Coordinates of C-alpha atoms and ligand atoms in Angstrom, one line a residue:
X17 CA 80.5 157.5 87.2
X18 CA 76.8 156.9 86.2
X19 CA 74.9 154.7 87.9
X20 CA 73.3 151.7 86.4
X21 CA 70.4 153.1 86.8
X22 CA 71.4 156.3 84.8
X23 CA 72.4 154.2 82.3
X24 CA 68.9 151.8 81.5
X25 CA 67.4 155.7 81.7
X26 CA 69.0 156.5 78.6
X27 CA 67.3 153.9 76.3
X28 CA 65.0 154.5 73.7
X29 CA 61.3 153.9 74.9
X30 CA 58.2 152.9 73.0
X31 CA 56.6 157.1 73.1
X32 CA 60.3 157.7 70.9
X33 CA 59.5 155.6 68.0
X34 CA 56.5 155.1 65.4
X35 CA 54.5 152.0 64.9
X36 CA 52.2 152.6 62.7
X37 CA 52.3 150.2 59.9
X38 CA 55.0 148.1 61.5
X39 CA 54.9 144.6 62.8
X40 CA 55.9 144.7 66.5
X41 CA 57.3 141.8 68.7
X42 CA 56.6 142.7 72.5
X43 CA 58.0 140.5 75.0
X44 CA 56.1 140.7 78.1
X45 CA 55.9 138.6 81.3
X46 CA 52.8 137.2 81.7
X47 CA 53.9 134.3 84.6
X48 CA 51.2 135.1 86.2
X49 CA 50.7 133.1 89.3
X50 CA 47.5 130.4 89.2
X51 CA 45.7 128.1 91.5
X52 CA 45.7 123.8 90.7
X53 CA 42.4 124.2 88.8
X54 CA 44.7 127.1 86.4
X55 CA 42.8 130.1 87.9
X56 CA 44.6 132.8 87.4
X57 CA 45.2 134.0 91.2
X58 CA 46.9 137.7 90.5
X59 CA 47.0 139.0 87.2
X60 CA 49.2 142.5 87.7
X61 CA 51.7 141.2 85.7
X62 CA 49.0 141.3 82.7
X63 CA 47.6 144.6 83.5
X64 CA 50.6 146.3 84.1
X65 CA 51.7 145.3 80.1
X66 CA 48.3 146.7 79.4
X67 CA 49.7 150.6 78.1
X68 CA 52.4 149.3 76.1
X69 CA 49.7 146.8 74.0
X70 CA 46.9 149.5 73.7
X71 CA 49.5 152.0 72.9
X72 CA 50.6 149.8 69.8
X73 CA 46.9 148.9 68.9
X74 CA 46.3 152.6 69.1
X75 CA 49.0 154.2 66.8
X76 CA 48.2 151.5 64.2
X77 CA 50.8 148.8 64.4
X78 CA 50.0 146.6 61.8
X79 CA 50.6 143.0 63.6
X80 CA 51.7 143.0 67.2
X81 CA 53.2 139.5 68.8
X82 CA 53.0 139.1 72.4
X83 CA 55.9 136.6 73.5
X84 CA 56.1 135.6 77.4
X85 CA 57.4 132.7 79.4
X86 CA 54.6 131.0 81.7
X87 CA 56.6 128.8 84.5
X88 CA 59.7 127.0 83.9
X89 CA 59.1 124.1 82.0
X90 CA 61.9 121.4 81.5
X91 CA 61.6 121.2 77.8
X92 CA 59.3 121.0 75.7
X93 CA 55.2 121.1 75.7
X94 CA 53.3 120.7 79.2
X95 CA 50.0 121.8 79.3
X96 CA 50.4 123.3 82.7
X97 CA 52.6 125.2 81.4
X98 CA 50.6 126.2 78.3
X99 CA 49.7 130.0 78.2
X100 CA 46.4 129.6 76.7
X101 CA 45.6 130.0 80.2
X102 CA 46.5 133.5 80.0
X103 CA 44.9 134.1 76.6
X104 CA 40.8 134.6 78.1
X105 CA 42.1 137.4 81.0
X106 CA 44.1 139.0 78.2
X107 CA 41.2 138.9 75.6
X108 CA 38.8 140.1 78.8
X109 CA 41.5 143.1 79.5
X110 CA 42.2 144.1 76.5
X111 CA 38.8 143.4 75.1
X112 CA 40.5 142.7 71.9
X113 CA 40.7 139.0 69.9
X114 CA 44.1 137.4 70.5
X115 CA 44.9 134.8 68.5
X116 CA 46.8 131.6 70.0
X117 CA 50.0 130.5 68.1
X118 CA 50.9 126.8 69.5
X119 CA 53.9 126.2 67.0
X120 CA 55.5 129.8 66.2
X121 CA 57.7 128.3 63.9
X122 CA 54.9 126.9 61.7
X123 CA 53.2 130.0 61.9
X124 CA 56.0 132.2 61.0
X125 CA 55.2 133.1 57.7
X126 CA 51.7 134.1 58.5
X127 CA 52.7 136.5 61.3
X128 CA 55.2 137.6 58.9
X129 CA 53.0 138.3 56.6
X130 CA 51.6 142.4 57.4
X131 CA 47.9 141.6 58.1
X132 CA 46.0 144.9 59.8
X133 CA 45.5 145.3 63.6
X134 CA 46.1 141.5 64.9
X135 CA 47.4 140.1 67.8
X136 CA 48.9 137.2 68.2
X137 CA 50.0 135.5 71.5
X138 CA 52.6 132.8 71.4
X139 CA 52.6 129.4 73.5
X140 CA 55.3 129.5 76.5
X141 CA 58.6 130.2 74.5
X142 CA 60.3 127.8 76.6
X143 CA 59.1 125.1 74.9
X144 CA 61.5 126.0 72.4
X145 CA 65.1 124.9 73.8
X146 CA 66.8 128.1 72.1
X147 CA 64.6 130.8 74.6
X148 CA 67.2 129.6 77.7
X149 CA 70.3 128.8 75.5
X150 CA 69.7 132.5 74.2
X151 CA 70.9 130.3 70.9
X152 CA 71.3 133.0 67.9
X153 CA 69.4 130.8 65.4
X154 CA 66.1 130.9 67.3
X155 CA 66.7 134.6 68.2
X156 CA 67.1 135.2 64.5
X157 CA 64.2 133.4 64.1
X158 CA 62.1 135.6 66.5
X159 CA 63.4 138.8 64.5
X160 CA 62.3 137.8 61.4
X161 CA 58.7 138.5 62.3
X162 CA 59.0 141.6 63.4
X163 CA 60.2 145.2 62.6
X164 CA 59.8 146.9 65.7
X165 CA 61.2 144.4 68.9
X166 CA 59.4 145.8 72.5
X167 CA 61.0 144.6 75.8
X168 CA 58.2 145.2 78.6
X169 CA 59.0 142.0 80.6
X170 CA 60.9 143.8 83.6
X171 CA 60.4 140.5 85.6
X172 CA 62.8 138.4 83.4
X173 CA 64.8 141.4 82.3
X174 CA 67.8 139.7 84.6
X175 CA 68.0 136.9 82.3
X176 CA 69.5 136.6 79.0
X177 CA 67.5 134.7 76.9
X178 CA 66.7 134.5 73.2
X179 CA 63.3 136.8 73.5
X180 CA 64.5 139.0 76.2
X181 CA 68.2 139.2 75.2
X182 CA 69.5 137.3 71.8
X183 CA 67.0 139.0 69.5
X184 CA 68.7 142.2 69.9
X185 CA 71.2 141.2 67.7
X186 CA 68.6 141.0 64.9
X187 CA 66.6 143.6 65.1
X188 CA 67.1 147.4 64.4
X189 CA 64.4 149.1 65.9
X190 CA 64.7 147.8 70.0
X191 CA 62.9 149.9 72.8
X192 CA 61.3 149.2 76.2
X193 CA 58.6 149.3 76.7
X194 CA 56.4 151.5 79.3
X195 CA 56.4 149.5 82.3
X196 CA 60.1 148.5 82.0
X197 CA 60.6 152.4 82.0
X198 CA 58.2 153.0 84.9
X199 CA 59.6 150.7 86.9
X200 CA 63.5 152.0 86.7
X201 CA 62.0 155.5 87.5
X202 CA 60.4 154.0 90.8
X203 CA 63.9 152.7 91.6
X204 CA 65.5 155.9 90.0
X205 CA 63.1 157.9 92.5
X206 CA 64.5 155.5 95.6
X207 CA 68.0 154.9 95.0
X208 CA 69.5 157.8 92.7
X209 CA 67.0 161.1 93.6
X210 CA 65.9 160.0 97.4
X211 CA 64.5 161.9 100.3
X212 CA 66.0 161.1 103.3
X213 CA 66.2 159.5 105.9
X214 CA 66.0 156.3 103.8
X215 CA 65.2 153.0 105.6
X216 CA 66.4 149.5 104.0
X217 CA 64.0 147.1 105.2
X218 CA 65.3 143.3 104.3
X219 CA 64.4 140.3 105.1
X220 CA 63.4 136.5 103.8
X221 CA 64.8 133.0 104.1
X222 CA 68.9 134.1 103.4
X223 CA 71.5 136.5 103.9
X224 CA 73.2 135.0 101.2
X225 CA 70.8 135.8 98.4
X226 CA 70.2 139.6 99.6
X227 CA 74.4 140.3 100.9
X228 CA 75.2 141.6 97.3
X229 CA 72.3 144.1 98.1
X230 CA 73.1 145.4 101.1
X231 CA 76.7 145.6 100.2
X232 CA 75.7 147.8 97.5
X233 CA 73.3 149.7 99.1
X234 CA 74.8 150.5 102.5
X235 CA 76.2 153.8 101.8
X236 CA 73.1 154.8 100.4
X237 CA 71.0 154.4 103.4
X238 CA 70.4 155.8 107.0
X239 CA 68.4 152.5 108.6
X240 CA 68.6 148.8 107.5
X241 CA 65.7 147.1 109.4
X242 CA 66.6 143.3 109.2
X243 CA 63.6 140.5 109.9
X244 CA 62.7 137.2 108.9
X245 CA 65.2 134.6 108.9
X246 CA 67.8 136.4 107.7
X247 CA 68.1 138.0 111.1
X248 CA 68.2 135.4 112.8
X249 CA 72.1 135.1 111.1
X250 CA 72.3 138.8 112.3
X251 CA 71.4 137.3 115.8
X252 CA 73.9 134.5 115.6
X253 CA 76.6 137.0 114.5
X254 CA 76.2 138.7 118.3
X255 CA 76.3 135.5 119.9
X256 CA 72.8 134.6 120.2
X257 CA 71.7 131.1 120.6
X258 CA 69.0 130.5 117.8
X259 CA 68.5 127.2 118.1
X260 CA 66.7 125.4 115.4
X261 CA 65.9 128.5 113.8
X262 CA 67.7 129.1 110.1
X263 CA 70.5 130.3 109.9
X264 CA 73.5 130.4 107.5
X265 CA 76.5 129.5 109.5
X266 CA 78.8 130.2 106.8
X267 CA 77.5 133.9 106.6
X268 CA 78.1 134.6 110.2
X269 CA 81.5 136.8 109.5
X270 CA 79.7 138.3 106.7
X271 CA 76.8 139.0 109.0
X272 CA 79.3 140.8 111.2
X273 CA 81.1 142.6 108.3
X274 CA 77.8 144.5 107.2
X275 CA 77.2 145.7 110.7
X276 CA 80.9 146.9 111.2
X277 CA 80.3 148.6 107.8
X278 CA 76.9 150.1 109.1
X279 CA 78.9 151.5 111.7
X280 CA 81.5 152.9 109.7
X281 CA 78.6 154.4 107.4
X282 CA 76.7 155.6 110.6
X283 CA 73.5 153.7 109.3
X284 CA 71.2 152.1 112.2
X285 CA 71.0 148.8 112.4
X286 CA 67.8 147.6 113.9
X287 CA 67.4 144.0 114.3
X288 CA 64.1 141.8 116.1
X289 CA 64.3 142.0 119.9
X290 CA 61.5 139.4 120.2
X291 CA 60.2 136.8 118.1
X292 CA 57.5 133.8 117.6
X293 CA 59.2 131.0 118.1
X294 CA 57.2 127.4 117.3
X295 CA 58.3 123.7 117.9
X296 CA 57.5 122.9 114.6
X297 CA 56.7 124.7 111.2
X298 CA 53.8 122.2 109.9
X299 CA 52.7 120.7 113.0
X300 CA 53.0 123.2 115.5
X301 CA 51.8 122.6 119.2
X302 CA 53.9 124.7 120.8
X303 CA 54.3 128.9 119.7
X304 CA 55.6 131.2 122.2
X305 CA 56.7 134.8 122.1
X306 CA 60.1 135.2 123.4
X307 CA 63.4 137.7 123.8
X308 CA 65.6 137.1 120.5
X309 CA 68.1 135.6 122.9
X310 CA 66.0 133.2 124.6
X311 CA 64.9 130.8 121.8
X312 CA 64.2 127.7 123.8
X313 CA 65.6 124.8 123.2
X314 CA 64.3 122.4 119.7
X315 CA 62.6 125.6 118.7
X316 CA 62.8 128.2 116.0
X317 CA 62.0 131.6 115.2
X318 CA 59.8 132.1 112.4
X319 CA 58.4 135.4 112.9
X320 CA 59.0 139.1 115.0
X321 CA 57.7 139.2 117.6
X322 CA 54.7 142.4 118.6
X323 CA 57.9 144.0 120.1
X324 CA 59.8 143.9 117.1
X325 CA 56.8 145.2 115.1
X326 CA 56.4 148.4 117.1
X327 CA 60.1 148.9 117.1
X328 CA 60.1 148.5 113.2
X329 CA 57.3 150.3 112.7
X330 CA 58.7 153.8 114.3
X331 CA 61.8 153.4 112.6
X332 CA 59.7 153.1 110.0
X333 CA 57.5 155.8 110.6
X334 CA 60.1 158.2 111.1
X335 CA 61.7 157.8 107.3
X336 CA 61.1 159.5 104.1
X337 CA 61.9 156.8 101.9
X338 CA 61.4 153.1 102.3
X339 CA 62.9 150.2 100.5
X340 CA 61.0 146.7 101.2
X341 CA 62.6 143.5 100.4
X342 CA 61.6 140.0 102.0
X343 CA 59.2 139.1 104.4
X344 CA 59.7 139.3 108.5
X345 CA 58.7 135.5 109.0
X346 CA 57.5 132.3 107.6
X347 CA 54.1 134.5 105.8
X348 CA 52.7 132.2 104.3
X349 CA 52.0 130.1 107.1
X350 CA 48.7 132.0 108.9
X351 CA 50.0 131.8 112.7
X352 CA 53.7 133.0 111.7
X353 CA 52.6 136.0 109.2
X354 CA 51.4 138.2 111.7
X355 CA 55.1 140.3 111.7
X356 CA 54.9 140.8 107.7
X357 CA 51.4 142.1 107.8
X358 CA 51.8 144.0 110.4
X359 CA 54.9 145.6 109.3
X360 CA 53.0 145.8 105.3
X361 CA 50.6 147.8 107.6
X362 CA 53.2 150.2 108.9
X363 CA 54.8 150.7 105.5
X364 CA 51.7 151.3 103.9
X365 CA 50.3 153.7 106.6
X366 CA 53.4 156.2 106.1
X367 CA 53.1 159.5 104.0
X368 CA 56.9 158.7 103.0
X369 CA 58.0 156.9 99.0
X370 CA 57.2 153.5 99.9
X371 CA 59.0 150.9 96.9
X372 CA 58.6 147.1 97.4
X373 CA 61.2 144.9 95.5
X374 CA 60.8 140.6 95.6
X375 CA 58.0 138.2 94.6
X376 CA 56.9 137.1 97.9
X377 CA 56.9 140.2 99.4
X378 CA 54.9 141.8 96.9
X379 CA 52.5 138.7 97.1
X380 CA 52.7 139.8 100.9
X381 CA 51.8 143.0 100.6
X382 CA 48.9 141.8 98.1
X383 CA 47.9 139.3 100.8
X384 CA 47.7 142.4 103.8
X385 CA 45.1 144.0 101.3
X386 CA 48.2 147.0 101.1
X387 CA 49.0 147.1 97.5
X388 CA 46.8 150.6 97.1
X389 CA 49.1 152.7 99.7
X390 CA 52.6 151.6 98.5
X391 CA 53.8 154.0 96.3
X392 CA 55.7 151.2 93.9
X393 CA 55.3 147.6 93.8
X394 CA 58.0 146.1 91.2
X395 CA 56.8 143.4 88.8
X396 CA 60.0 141.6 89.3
X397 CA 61.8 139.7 91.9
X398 CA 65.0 138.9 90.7
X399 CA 64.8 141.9 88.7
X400 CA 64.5 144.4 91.2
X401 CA 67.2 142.5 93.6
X402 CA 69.5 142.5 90.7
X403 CA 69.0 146.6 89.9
X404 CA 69.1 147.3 93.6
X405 CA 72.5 145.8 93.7
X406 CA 73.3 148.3 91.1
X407 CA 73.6 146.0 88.1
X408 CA 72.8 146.8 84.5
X409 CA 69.9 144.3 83.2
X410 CA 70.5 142.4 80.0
X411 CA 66.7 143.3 79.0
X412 CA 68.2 146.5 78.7
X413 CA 71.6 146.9 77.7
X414 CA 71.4 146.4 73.7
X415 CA 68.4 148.6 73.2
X416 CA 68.6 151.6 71.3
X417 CA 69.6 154.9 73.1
X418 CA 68.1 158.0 73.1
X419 CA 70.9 160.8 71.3
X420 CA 72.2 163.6 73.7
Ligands
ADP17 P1 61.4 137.8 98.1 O1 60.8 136.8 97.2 O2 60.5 138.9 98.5 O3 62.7 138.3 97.7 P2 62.7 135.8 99.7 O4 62.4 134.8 98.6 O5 64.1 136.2 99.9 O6 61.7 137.0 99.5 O7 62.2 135.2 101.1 C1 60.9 134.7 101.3 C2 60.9 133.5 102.1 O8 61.5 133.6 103.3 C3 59.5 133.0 102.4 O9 59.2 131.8 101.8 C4 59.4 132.9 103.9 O10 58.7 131.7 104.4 C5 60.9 132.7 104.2 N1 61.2 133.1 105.6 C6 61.1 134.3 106.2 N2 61.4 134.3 107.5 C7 61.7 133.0 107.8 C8 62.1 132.3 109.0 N3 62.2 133.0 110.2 N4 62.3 131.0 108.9 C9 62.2 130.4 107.7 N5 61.8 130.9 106.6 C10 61.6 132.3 106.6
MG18 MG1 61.3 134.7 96.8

């Protein structure tokens, strides 16, 4: 059987077709986090959509249209949620104009209309009501002003919408683009072509959001390292007292199925043997460093503790191939971050293919000044859980395909 990833390999990309002359239509994700003044706060999402733009510039596309999402407005215009925001940093990075199109719909016919070496940049596409509903008239729409349609937007390649999805229908000529192929070969290299030993390293606020992931990827690998508060369901599961940590009660038994089916599969299971526990998240008086089974009582655990981090970090250090997806503790609080950094450290320091899936621990690893020694760091949360759990991602599934 071939994998899912396999199968998003064998689309068409962008370096299999010609632009030149043609009017492409690139969707790309450019939610691109800001600060409450609109500062753009990390803007990777824009660079890393960089090659595929220049590449089309380069070989003489004719118009190119740059369609993203920016937040997730209710419906309808919001200028926070405007992406003329975005417009200067791309102008600045691509050192290119890019002209702002508010009403796409207005503009259609001008966009249409073949005009040499523009690019355009449409508003937020969710103002339009069709983008979610992936309605066929708006995607239709969408195709008619291009030739060539470009899905780089790996970060909202899990969702079927009418610019990621519903335009496929309409258009002949559908590729990904370069960072959607870069990033299924970083998961190619860590899931389908790995070097062992292979450590999972989870963690985050729930076992329920992540237990379709390690359910799929248990037979795969030789040491799931579980932090954050995800663990502390882990804990529960072998009778620990936790306290007021969270926990998801209902996910106990599953808690206890994944570490009977580590067994089974002879992976290690390596769970916090200490953690930071604090009387209270926002105003806390009270932190303490204790043994996971002596949370005291009216506190919780919010972080691993420095025993836990040197645990972690040889199990770490002694793998070839490491798989990072949410943070060991409450990170972005300063005083309960110290287990995420510190493990971001240990990742970061190994010589082994280091591959970080999920928004806020990439923002984590960003935030430990670490981003330069991981080896990958996907541009997509839900994306990258959704491939690790070994599913095929709409953004991909009606491209073309390249002929064996
Ligand atoms: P990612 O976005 O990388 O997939 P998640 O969204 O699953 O990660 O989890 C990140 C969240 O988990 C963070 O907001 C963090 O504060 C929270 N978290 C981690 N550990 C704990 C804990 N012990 N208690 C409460 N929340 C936690
Ligand atoms: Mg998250």
């Amino acid at each position: 059987m071939i994998s899912n990833i396999s199968y998003m390999q064998g689309v068409k990309s962008l370096k299999d077709i010609d632009v030149s002359g043609k009017r492409v239509l690139i969707r790309v994700d450019f939610n691109v986090p800001v600060d409450s003044h609109n500062n753009i706060t990390d803007d990777r999402r824009i660079r890393m959509a960089l090659p595929t733009i220049n590449y089309c510039i380069d070989h003489g596309a004719c118009s190119i249209t740059l369609v993203s999402h920016f937040g997730d407005p209710k419906g309808g215009y919001e200028e926070k949620y405007s992406l003329i925001h975005v417009r200067k940093r791309l102008e600045r990075l691509l050192q290119k104009k890019v002209e702002f199109i508010e009403d796409f719909e207005s503009s259609q016919n001008e966009i249409a209309t073949c005009s040499l070496e523009r690019v355009f940049l449409l508003e937020n596409i969710r103002f339009h009501e069709g983008e979610k509903q992936n309605d066929a008239e708006f995607s239709k729409k969408l195709a008619s002003i291009c030739d060539v349609y470009i899905n780089d937007a790996f970060g909202t390649s899990h969702r079927k919408h009418a610019s990621t999805y519903g335009i496929t229908e309409f258009v002949e000529i559908k590729v990904a683009g370069f960072l959607m192929m870069r990033e299924i070969e970083a998961f190619n290299k860590a899931l389908e072509h790995p070097v062992h030993p292979i450590a999972l390293v989870v963690g985050g606020a729930k076992i329920s959001s992540k237990i379709t992931l390690l359910e799929a990827v248990l037979e795969k690998i030789d040491k799931l390292i579980i932090g954050g508060a995800m663990s502390n369901t882990f804990l529960r599961a072998l009778g620990y007292d936790m306290k007021e940590s969270l926990y998801e009660e209902e996910y106990i038994q599953t808690a206890r199925d994944v570490l009977a089916k580590a067994q089974e599969h002879q992976v290690k299971v390596y769970l916090p043997v200490d953690v930071v526990i604090t009387d209270s998240i926002e105003k806390s008086i009270d932190i303490q460093v204790v043994p996971s089974q002596d949370v005291l009582d009216g506190f919780r655990a919010v972080d691993i503790g420095p025993a836990t981090v040197k645990l972690f970090s040889e199990a770490i250090g002694l793998s070839n191939t490491i798989i990072w997806n949410g943070p060991m503790g409450i990170y972005e609080i300063d005083k309960f971050s110290k287990g995420t950094f510190k493990i971001a450290n240990a990742i970061g320091d190994c010589y082994a293919y280091t591959i970080v899936g999920g928004g806020d621990t990439a923002d984590a690893v960003d935030k430990a000044s670490e981003a330069e020694n991981f080896s990958f760091i996907s541009t997509g949360g839900g994306a990258s859980l959704e491939l690790l759990e070994g599913k095929i991602l709409p953004g991909f599934s009606n491209l073309n395909r390249v002929e064996k």
